[in-house]
Tab-separated table of C-alpha atoms in Angstrom:
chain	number	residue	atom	x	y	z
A	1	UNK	CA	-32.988	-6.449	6.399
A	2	UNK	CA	-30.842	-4.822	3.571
A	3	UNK	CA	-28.547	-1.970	3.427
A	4	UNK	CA	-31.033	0.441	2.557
A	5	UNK	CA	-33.822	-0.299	5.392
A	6	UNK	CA	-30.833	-0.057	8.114
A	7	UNK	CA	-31.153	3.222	9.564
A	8	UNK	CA	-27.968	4.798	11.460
A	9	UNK	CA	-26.015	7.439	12.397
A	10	UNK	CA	-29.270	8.273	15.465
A	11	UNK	CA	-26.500	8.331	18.106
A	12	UNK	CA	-24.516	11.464	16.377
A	13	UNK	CA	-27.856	14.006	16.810
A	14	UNK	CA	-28.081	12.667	20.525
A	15	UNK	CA	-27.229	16.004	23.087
A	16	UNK	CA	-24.669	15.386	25.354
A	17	UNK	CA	-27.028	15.110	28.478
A	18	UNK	CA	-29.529	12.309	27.080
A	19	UNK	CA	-25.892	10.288	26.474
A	20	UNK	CA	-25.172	11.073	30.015
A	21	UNK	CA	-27.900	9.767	31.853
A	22	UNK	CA	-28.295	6.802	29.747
A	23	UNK	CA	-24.861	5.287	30.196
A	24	UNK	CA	-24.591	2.110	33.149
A	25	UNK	CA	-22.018	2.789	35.985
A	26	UNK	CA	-20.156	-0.560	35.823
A	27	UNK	CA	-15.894	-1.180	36.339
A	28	UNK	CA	-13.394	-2.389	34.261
A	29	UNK	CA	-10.257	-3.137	33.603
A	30	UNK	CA	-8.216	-1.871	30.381
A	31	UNK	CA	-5.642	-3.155	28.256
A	32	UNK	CA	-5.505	-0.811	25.073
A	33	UNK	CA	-3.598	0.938	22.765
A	34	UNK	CA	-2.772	4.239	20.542
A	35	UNK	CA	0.184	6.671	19.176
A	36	UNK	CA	2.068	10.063	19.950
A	37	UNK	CA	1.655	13.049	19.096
A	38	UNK	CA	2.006	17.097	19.420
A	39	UNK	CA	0.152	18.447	22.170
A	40	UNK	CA	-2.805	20.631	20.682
A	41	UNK	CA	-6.345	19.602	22.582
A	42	UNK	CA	-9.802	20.929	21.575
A	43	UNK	CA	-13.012	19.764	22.935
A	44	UNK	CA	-15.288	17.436	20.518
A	45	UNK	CA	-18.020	19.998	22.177
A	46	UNK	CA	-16.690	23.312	22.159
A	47	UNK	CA	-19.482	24.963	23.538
A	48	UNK	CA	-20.672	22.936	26.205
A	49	UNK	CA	-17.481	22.168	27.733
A	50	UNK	CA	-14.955	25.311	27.888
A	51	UNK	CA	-11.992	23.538	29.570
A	52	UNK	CA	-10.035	19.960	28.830
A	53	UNK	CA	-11.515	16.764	31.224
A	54	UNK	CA	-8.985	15.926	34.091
A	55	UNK	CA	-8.015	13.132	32.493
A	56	UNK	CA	-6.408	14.584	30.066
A	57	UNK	CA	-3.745	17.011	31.881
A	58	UNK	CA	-2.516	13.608	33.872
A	59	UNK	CA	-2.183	11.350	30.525
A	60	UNK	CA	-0.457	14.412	28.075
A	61	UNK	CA	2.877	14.115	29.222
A	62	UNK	CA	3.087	10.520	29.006
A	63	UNK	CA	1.724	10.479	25.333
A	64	UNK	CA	4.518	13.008	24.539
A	65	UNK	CA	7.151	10.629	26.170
A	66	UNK	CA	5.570	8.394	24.302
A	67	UNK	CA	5.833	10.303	20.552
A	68	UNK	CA	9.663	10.489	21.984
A	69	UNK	CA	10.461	6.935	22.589
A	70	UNK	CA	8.438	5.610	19.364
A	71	UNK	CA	9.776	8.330	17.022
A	72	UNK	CA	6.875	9.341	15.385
A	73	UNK	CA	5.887	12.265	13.319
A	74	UNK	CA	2.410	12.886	14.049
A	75	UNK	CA	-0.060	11.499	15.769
A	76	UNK	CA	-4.182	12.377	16.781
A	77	UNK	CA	-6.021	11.187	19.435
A	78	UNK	CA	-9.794	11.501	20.592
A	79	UNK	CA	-11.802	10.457	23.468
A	80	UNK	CA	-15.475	10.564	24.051
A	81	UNK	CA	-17.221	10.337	27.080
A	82	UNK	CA	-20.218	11.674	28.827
A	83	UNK	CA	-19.369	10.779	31.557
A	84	UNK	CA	-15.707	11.723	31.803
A	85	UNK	CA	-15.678	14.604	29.303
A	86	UNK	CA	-14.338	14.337	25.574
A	87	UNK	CA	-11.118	15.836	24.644
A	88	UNK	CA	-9.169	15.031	21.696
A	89	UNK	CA	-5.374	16.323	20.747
A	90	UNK	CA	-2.543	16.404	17.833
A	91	UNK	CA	0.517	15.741	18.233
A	92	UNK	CA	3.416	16.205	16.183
A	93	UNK	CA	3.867	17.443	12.298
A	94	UNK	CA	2.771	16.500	8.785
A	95	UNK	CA	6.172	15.879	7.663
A	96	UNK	CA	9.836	14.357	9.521
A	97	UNK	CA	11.316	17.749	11.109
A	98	UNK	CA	8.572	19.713	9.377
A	99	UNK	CA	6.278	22.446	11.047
A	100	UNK	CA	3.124	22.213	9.792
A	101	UNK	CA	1.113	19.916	12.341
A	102	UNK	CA	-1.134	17.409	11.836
A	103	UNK	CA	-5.164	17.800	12.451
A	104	UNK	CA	-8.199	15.874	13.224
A	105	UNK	CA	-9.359	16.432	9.469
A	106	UNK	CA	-6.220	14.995	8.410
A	107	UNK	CA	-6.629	11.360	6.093
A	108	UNK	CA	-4.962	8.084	7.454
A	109	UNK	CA	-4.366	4.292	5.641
A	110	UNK	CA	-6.266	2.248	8.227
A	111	UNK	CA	-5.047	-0.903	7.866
A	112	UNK	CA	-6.454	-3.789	9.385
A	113	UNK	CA	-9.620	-1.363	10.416
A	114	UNK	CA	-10.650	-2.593	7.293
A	115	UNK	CA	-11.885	-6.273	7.841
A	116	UNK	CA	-14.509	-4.494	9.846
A	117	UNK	CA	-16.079	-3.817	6.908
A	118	UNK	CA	-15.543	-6.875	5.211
A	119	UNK	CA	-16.601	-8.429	7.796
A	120	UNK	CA	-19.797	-6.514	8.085
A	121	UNK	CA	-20.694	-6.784	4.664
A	122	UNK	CA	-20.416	-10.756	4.669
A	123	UNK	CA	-22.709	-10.707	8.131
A	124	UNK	CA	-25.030	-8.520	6.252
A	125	UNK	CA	-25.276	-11.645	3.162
A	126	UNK	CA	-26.068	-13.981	6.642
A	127	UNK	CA	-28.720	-12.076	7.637
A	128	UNK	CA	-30.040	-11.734	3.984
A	129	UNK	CA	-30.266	-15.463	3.644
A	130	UNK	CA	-27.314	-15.126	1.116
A	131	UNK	CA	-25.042	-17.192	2.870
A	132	UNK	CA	-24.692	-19.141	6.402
A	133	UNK	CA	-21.583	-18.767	9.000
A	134	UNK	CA	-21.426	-22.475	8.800
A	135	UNK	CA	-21.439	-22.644	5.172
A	136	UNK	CA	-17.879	-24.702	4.226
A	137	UNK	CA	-15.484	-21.910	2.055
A	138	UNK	CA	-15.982	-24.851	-0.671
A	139	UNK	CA	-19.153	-24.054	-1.953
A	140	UNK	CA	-18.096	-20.484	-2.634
A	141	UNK	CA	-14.088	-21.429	-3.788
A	142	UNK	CA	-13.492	-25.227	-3.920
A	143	UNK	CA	-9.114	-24.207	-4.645
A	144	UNK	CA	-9.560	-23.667	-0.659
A	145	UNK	CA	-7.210	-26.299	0.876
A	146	UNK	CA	-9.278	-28.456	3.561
A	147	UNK	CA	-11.506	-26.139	2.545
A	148	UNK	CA	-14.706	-28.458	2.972
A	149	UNK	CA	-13.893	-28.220	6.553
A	150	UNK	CA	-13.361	-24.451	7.107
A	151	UNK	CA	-16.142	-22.467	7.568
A	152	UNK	CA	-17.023	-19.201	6.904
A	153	UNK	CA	-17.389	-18.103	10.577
A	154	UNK	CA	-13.200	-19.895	10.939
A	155	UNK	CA	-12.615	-17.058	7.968
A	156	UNK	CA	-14.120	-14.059	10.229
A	157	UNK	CA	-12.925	-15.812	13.557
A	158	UNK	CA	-9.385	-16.420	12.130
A	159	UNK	CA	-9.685	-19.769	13.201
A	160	UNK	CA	-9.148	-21.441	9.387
A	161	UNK	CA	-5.671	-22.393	9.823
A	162	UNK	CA	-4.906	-20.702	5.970
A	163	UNK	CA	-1.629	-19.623	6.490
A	164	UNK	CA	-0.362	-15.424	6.147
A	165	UNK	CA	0.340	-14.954	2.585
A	166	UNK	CA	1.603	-11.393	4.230
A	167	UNK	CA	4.433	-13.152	5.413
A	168	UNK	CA	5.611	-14.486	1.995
A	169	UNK	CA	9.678	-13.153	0.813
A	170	UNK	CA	8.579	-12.733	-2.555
A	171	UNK	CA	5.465	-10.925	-2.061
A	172	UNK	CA	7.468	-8.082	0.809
A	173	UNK	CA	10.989	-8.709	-1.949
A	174	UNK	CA	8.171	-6.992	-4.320
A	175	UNK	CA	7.035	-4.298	-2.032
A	176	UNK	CA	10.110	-2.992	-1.574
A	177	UNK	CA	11.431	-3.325	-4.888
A	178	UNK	CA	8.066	-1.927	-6.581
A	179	UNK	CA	5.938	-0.414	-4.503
A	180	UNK	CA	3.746	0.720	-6.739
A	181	UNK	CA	2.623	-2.339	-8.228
A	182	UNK	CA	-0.849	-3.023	-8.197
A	183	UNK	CA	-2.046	-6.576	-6.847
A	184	UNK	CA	-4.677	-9.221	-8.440
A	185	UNK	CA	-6.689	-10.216	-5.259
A	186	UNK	CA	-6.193	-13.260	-6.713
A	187	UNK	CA	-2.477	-13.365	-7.002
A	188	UNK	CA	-2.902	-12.708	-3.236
A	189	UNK	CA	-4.802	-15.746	-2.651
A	190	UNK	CA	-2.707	-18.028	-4.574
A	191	UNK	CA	0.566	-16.462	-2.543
A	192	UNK	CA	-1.043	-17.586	0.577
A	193	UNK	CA	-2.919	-20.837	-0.097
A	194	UNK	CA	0.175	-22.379	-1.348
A	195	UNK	CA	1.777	-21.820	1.938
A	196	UNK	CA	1.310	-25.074	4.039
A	197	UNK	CA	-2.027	-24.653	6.711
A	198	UNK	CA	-1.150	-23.610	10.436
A	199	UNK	CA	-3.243	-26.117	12.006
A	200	UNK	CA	-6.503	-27.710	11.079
A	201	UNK	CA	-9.834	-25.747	10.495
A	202	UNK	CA	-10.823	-24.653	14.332
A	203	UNK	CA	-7.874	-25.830	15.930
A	204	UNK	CA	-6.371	-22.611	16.450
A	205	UNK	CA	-6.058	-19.055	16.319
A	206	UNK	CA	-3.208	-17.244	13.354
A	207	UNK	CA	-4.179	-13.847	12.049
A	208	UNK	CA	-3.851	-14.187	9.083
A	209	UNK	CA	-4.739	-11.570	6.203
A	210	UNK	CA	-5.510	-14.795	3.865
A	211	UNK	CA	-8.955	-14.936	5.591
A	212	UNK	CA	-9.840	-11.369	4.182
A	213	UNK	CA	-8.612	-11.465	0.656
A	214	UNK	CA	-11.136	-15.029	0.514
A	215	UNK	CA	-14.063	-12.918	1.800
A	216	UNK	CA	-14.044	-10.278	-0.205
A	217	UNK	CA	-13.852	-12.454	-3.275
A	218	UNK	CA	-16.754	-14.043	-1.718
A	219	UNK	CA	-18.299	-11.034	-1.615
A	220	UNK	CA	-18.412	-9.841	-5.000
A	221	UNK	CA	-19.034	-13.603	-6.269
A	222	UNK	CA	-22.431	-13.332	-4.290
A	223	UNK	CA	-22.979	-9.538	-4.625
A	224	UNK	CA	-22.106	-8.761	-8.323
A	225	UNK	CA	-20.245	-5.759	-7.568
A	226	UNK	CA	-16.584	-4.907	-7.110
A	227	UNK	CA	-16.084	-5.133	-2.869
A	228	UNK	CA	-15.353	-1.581	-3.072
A	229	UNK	CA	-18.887	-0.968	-4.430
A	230	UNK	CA	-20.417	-3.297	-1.800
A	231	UNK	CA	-18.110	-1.589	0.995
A	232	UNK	CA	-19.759	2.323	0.203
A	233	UNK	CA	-23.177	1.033	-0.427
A	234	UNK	CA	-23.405	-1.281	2.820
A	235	UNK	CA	-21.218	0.624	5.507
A	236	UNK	CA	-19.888	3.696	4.876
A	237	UNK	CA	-22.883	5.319	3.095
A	238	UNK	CA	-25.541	3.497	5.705
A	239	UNK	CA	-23.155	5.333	8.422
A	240	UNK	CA	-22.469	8.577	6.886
A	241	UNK	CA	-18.928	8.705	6.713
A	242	UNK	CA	-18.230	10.661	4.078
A	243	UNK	CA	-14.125	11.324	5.317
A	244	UNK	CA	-13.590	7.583	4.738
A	245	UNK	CA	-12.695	5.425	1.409
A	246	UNK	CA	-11.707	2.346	0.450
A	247	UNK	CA	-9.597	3.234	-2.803
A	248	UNK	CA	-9.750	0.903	-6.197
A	249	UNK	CA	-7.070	-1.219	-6.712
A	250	UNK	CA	-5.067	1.019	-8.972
A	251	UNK	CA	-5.523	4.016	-6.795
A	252	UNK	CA	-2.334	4.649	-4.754
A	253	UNK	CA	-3.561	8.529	-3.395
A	254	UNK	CA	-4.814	9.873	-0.100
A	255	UNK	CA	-7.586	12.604	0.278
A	256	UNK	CA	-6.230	16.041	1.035
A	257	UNK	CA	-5.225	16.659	3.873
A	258	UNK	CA	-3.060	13.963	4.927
A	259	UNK	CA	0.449	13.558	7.079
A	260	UNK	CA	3.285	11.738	4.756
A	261	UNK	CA	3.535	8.251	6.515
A	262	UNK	CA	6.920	6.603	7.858
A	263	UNK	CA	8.538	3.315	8.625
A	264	UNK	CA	12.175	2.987	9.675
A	265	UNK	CA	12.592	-0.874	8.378
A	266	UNK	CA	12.089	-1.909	4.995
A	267	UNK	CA	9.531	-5.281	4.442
A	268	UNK	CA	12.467	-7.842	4.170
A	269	UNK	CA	14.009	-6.919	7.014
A	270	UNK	CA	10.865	-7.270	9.272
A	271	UNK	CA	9.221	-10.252	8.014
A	272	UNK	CA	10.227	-12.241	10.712
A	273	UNK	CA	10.335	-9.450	13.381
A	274	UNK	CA	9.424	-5.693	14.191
A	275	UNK	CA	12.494	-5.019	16.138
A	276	UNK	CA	15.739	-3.252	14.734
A	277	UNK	CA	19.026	-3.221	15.641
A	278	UNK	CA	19.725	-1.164	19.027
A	279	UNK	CA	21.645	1.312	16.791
A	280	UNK	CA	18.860	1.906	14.647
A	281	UNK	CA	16.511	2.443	17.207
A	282	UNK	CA	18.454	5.035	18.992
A	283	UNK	CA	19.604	6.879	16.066
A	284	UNK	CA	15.804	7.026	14.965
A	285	UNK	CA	14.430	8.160	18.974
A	286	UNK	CA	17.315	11.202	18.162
A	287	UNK	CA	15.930	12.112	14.914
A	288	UNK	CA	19.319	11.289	13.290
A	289	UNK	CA	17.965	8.468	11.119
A	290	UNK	CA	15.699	9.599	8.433
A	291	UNK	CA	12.822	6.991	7.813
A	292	UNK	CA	11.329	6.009	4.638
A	293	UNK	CA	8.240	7.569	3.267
A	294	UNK	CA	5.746	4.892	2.076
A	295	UNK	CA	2.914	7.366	1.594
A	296	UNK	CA	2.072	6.376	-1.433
A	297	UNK	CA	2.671	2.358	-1.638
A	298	UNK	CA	-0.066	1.332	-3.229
A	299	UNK	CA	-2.233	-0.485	-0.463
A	300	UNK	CA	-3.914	-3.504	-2.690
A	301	UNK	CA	-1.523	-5.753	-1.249
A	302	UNK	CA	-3.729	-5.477	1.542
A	303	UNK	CA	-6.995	-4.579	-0.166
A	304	UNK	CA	-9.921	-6.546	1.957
A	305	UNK	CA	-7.547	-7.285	4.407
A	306	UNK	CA	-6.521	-3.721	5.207
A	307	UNK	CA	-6.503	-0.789	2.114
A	308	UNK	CA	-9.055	1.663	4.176
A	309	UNK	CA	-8.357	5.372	4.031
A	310	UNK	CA	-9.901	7.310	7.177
A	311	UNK	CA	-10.183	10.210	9.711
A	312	UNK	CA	-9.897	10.054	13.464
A	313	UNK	CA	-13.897	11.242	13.853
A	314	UNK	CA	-14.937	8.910	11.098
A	315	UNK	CA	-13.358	5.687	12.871
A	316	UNK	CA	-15.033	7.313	15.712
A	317	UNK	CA	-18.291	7.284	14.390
A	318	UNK	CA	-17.997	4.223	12.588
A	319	UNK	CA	-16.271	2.212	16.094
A	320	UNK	CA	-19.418	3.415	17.953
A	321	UNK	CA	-22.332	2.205	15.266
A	322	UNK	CA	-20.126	-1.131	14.742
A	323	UNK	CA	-20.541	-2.085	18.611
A	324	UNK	CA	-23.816	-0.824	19.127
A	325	UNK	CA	-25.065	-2.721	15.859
A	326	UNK	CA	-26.907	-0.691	13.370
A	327	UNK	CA	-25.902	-2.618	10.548
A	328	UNK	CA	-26.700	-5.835	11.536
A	329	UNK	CA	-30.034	-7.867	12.979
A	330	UNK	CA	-30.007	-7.333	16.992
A	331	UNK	CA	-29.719	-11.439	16.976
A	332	UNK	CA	-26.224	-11.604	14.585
A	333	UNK	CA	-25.021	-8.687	16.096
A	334	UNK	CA	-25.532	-10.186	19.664
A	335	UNK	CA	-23.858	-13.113	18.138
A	336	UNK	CA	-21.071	-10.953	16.886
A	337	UNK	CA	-20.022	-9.697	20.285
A	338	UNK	CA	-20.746	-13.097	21.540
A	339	UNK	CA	-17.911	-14.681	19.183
A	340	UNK	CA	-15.212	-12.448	20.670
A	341	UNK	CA	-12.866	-15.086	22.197
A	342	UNK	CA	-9.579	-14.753	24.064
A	343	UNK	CA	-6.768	-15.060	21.256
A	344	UNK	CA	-4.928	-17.081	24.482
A	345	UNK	CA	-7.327	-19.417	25.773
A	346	UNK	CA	-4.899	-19.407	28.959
A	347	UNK	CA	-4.818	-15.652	29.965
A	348	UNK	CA	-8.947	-14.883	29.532
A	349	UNK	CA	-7.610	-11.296	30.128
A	350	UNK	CA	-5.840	-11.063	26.737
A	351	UNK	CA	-7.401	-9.320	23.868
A	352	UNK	CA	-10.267	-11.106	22.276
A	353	UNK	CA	-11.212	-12.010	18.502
A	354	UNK	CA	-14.123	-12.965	17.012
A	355	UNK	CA	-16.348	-12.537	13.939
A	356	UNK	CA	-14.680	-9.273	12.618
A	357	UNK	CA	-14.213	-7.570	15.590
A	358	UNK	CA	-11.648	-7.424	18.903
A	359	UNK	CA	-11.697	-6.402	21.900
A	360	UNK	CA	-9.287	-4.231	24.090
A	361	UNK	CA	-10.903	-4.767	27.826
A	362	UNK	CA	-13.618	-2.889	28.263
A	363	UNK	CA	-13.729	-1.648	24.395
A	364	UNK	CA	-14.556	-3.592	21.267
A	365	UNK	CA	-13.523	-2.386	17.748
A	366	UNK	CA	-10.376	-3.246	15.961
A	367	UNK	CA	-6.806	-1.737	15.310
A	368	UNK	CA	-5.217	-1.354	11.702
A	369	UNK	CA	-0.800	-0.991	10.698
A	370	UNK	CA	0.323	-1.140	7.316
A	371	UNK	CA	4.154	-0.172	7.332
A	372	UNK	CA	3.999	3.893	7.663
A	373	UNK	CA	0.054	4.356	10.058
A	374	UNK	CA	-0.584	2.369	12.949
A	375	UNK	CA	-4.209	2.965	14.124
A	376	UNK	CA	-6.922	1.948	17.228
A	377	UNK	CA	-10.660	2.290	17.383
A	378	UNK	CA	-12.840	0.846	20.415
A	379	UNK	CA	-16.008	1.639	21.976
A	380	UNK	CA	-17.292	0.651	25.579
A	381	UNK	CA	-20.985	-0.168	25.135
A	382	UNK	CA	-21.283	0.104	28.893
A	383	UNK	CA	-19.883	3.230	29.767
A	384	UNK	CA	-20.605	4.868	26.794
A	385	UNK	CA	-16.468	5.868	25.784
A	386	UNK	CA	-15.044	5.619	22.940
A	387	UNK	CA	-10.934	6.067	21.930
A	388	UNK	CA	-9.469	6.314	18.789
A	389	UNK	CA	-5.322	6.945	17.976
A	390	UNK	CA	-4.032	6.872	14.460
A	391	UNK	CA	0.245	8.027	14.308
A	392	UNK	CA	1.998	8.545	10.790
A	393	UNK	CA	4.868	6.655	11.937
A	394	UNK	CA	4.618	2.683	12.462
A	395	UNK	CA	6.146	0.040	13.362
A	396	UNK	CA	7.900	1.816	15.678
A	397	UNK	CA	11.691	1.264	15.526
A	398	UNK	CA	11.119	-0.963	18.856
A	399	UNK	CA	8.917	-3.231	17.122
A	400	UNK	CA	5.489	-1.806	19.070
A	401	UNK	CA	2.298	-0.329	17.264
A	402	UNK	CA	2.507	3.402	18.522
A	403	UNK	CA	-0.669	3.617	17.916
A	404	UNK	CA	-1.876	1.311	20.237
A	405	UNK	CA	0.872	2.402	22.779
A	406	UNK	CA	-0.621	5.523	22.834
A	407	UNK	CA	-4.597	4.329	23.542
A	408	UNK	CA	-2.625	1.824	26.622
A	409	UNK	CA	-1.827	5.236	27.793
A	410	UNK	CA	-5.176	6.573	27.445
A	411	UNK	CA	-7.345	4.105	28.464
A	412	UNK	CA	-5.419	3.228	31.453
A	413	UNK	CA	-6.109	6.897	32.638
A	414	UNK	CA	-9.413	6.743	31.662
A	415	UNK	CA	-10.309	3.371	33.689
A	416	UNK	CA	-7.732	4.677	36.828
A	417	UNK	CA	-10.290	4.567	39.329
């Protein structure tokens, strides 16, 4: 099947009723996550439901407490649900101590959202004949350390053992020195397969951003075409979402509108760890500590690792197609939800990984931070619900994805009974 005989976007012209009555009762347990925001709910259908879902009077307060605590500027949140009613709400302002708030329409760095889609395009080359998932990364890149033993499926899985190149002094030195320097994918390669292997190919599980960079090289040595190309032609066109970009490598802007994005540490000082001093953190939950805007870093640090640009109904639209499978054979996308492993093989109720996709309980989709956005996408097949968060603020001074904190919030209310 290629890109142009998928056919999707069928679940967006589908009235609220049909979705209703075809959803499965089932129960589950949530462990999810999201960010705060500025309390200003509208329904995703106006007309057919005048007045917010219960859920969303009980969880409101706690997301403000929330924006509080994690001192962010603005956050978004929306929930779908036939079943329970969807609602979604803004929180908080475009700017630190500004007053003009943020909206739905509003454009977001996604982050780590992004190896969805590299992910997708290299499952896409599977089911094209184009490659195999047990294909060894040295028939495509023979530089690969142990690289005739990791596979392309350890890549996706993050079971390859290739070491963070993320987490390199030089490379964050550079980001905060010159942050608008534009990256070589390759120079990001070499960074991180010159750092020493984790453990061997499938004994383990390290996310590491290495993976990413080696796919999408992969993909435009098999494709022809710069990943960006391959990215609009295979996903986001196939799936309509025209609010959603993944920018060239020189291309350090954000579609209008757009919040100015925040971080309270600088790269250096939270290589090793999120948290900041106990002064810093209160100073910043006060407002007295003005963070740094990193709006426009340019993001090809991350590139097929994590340098998507989005909007909260976009990642909405794009969580619910990537779950249900419209751009992928029913057999590897069966096989796609069927990778998703616990990332501790000791506590089967921690969140699960697998061939380009997580999963958050009862929800499978992904969640995305680059230092300034913190964002969460997932999508319960069963019951038909689907959350997404995105905050302008991240980490937060605590060390936590706000983001994330604020779907946890959500999702627990949403799965209460």
């Amino acid at each position: 099947m290629t890109a142009a005989e998928r056919s999707c976007g069928s679940r967006r012209h589908r009235s609220p009723g049909a979705l209703a009555t075809s959803i499965a009762t089932a129960t589950a347990v949530a462990l999810l996550v999201v960010a705060p925001a500025q309390a200003q709910a509208s329904p995703h259908w106006a007309w057919w439901q005048a007045e917010d879902p219960a859920y969303a009077a009980a969880v409101q307060p706690e997301l403000r407490q929330l924006m509080r605590d994690l001192a962010v500027t603005g956050a978004a949140v929306l929930v779908r649900s036939p079943e329970l009613g969807d609602w979604t709400t803004t929180m908080g302002t475009r700017t630190w101590h500004g007053t003009e708030p943020v909206t739905l329409a509003d454009h977001v760095r996604i982050g780590s959202i992004t190896k969805t889609w590299t992910g997708t395009v290299v499952l896409q080359l599977v089911d094209e004949g184009r490659l195999s998932l047990d294909d060894p990364v040295s028939t495509y890149r023979p530089d690969v350390p142990n690289g005739d033993h990791i596979t392309i499926a350890q890549l996706l899985d993050m079971s390859s053992g290739l070491a963070n190149y993320t987490t390199d002094l030089t490379l964050n030195e550079q980001l905060d020195s010159n942050p608008g320097r534009v990256w070589d994918p390759e120079e990001l390669l070499a960074i991180g397969l010159a750092m020493p292997p984790a453990f061997p190919p499938g004994g383990g599980f390290l996310y590491s951003n290495t993976n990413y960079v080696l796919l999408g090289l992969i993909i435009e040595q098999l494709t022809g075409v710069p990943v960006e190309q391959a990215v609009q032609d295979r996903v986001l066109d196939p799936l309509r979402l025209d609010e959603t970009s993944f920018p060239a490598l020189t291309d350090a802007s954000i579609p209008e509108p757009h919040p100015q994005m925040y971080t309270f540490g600088t790269n250096v000082e939270t290589i090793d760890s999120l948290v900041l001093p106990p002064e810093v953190q209160a100073a910043a939950r006060a407002g007295t500590l003005e963070p740094m805007d990193v709006t426009d870093t340019n993001p090809s640090w991350a590139w097929t690792a994590g340098a998507g640009i989005s909007t909260a109904r976009d990642l909405a639209d794009h969580v619910e197609e990537l779950v249900d499978g419209c751009l992928l054979s029913p057999q590897l996308q069966q096989q796609r939800l069927d990778s998703v492993q616990p990332v501790d093989p000791d506590d089967p109720a921690s969140a699960g990984y697998g061939l380009a996709l997580a999963r958050f309980g009862p929800l499978y989709g992904h969640t995305g931070e680059l230092p300034g956005t913190n964002s969460f996408m997932g999508h319960d097949p069963v019951r038909d619900i689907t959350v997404v968060t995105w905050t302008s603020t991240a980490p937060a001074p605590d060390g936590t994805d706000p983001a994330v904190e604020l779907a946890k919030a959500v999702v627990d209310e949403l799965y209460a009974d």
